[in-house]
Amino acid sequence: MNHWIIAPVILPALLAPFIVLAARYHIGIQRAFSLAGVLALIGIAAGLALQVSDGSILLYRLSDWAAPFGIVLVGDRLSTLMVLLTAVLALFVLLYAVGSGWDNRGRHFHALFQFQLMGIMGAFLTGDLFNLFVFFEVLLIASYGLMIHAGGNARLRAGVQYVLFNLIGSTLFLFALGSIYAETGTLNMADLANRVAMIGPEDTVGIRVAAVLLLLVFAIKAALVPLHFWLPSSYAEAPAPVAALFAIMTKVGAYAIIRVYTMIFPPELEVTAGLHDLWLLPAALISLAIGMVGVLAAKRLDRLVAFSVIGSMGMVMVSISLFNPAGIAAALYYIVHSTLAGAALFLISDLVRTGRANLELTPQPPVAGTSLTAGFFFVGAIAMAGLPPLSGFLGKLLVLDAAYGTDLVVWIWAIVLGSSLISIVGFSRAGSILFWKAHAKDETEEVPAMTRPAALSYVAVGGLISLMALHTIFAGQVHGYTTTIAAQLFAPEPYISTVVDTPGKLSKPKEGH
């Protein structure tokens, strides 16, 4: 049994109360422990990813209770990739929060930040659906506290809307778990894969209802149309470092769909036949279109970035909804890209806010630190719009290639290419208003001196931009790894046997898997 796999959950869970109890009034100590904890998380996540890179499955049984009776954490290529992505993102978000002073504008930022990491890490590593629900709730509680950090009526209204909408999702999740347990008697994902496969055609009503409810819950987390209404206001009003961290939260929904609907409810399963292509793909295409139209229509920079996140999730879900190895591999490559690009754009919007009166897309006096901020925005816009040479372009090519040969290839290509054109126009319009058309309202009017962003803020944004560049340079190696992840997902027997049949051992897939 591998004990390191629980470290990404335990470390932030211990750091958070320590920060509250021992360093509540010492922001310097809070920053030091929080940064040290995130650096340790990166090291642990990298070690776990290295351990499973050969196809091994890591298992941890809490209190040494065997599955499906006890709680298990499971690490494979997919879960460790997402854990590593979260840890790396958290480092640059935290650097920005410290450099910009956002962490000192309210109480308990660092403690809530650590609890948020705990929820995200647990959601990626858990091996059963009930604990996925538990970690979703940890996410909800911590994210609400972070969202209203520093106060304000607009932020409070957006936070209440966010909580209410996600509580609806939590209620549906409980209904789905109750239905699944009533039909199968288990909530362990590996055990469910075996039991659902044995359900006869005459007894499919209950499990089909549960599968649909689960898909609705995960679609809410992934901000998929028509369940996306909570995201624009929530992300736009949240503090910039919080919104940047939230870039990974929509990916939790995508991860859950990939995990559950490749292992428990795979496309070839008669029980849930038609669920993937008849509902998920059209919703993903509409999400992509609406998100990019929102980019074009946005009147504020923060809402423009929020709508671009909806559009990027639409692109991810288009690729996932193909439910073939090529589609999943392309989706995972694009998930890494869109997480980095979305987080960078949220931080860049805060750089603009620091050096400008507001984020309205109207001509105003020049932004403080214009040249560097404009350069970052230019690169981030290219990445999110999917223009060459950055990883967004390569990710879209992979998605288009995966869709080639499917029945809806014409629709997929048309909407992907059309939405890309719309997003280019939307980002170009925003950039020209912010940086090119900047001027004082009156030639005789004195332009107030604006605050130049801190150097550490630029370092954090530059780090995310650099990671996108590396994601482009090593696209072949990254896509090769996501291809092996997809192959492992569509051959889940080693995962299942490790968790249920031979607990505590490392299992490697057979040759050819």
Phi, psi and omega in degrees: 000129183270119183275341182293336186293337179274348183300319179297340177268317185289319185301306177293331178294330177274325181294321184300306178294329177298317180297320180292317188276324188254342185224031185300323185253014183234091185296328179296317178293319177302314181297317182297313181291323180294315178295318178298320179296319180292320176298319177296321177299319179298316179297317179295315181297320178296320178296318178296317180297322178294321181296323184265002184296339178269007179100002179292154176245122179266138183228136173229124180255114179294132183059016177061029174273127183288147173291149006268012185277332181250174178277133180233147168248137186231133177241122172230190183300318183294308185295321180289328174299315181292324177295317179295318178300317179297316182295317180294316177300317182300325181298311184288327175296318181293320177301318179293318180300320179289314183295322182275347182082008179300326183292345182254012181265000178200185184260146169066029179300310186291324177295314178295323178300317180291320176297323177298316177297321178302314180296318181295312181298318180296321179297324180284333187258344184295149180252007178220155188289326181295318179286338169297318175298317180299314181289330172300320180290324174300317176302314184298313182295311182294319183292327177295316177299319179292324184295322182266011177302133182080358170072190182113140183296317181298319180293322179294317178298316179296322179294319178296317177299318179298314182294315182298316181295319181286334173294325174299316177298321179295322178296315177297324179297316178297319177300317180295317179296320177298318179295318180295316181293323178296325183276327189241336182079016180206157174233002174290129188295320179294318178292323178298322180302321178288317187285322179295324180295339181268357180288130181284161181300334182279351183239037188264352188299309184296315183288330177292318176300317180297319180296321178293317179298318178298318180297322177296317179299311181292329177293325175297314179297326181272001179057050180266136178302138004266026185250031187255000192298333183288336193286311187304309181291319183298311182288324182292324183273343181292152172306145187305314179297327178293313178299323179295319176293325179296345178301333178274341187290323175295334179288340174297318176297317178296318178300316182297320178296315179300313184294310186288322188264009165251334183257310185273314181238066182294161184302328183280355181288126183293331182301320184243030181300133177089349183292326186284309187272335183277338181237313188292314182295312177300319179297322179294318179296319178294321178300316179300315181294314182295319180300315182284330172295322175298324175300317181291325186269351186298141178255355177228147183295320182294323177288327176300314179294321179298317178292329177294330175294319176299316179297318180294324176292326174300318178297316178300315184288331174301314181291319179296319185295346174292331178048050168227163184304320180296320180294316180294320179298317178295320180298318181293321176298317182289330177299315179299313180300309186292329176295313180293317182293316180296316179297317180299318181293323176296320178290323178295322178298329177285328173300319178295317180299323180295323184257015185216158182296321180200182182258014176297137179276069177225150179299128180218175177304155184304148178285138175296134184070039189302312190299311182289317178297317178297321178297317177297317180297319179301313180293316180297321179293318177300317182295313183289325180285342178085032177271151175290152012256011189280176189294337177298321177295314180295321179297318179293324176299319179295320178295315179297320179294321179294329181279345182295128181098352176277166183293330183255028184301323181295314179296316182298311181297318183297315183287320179297312181290320179295317179293328177296317178298317179297318181293325177298314179297317181296314179291324178296317178300313181297315181297319180294322179291318184288319191243329184269317183268011182295128178196165176284152182296330182219139183298330180273351183284135178281127181278122181294144179289124181261156181284131176276134181302152181291154181299321180295330176296317177294324178298316181297314179294318178299326177296317178295320177298320178296321178296322176296321177297317177296323178297331177281313183298319182258033182301321180297314180292319180295315179294326175299320179290319178294332175294320177292327176297314180299318178298320178294323180294323182272003171229072190279005184302317177298321177300312183296315183292326178295317185282318189259313189273316184232065183300143176094349180259162170269133182240133176251143179293154178291162179303135180096347179271000000 
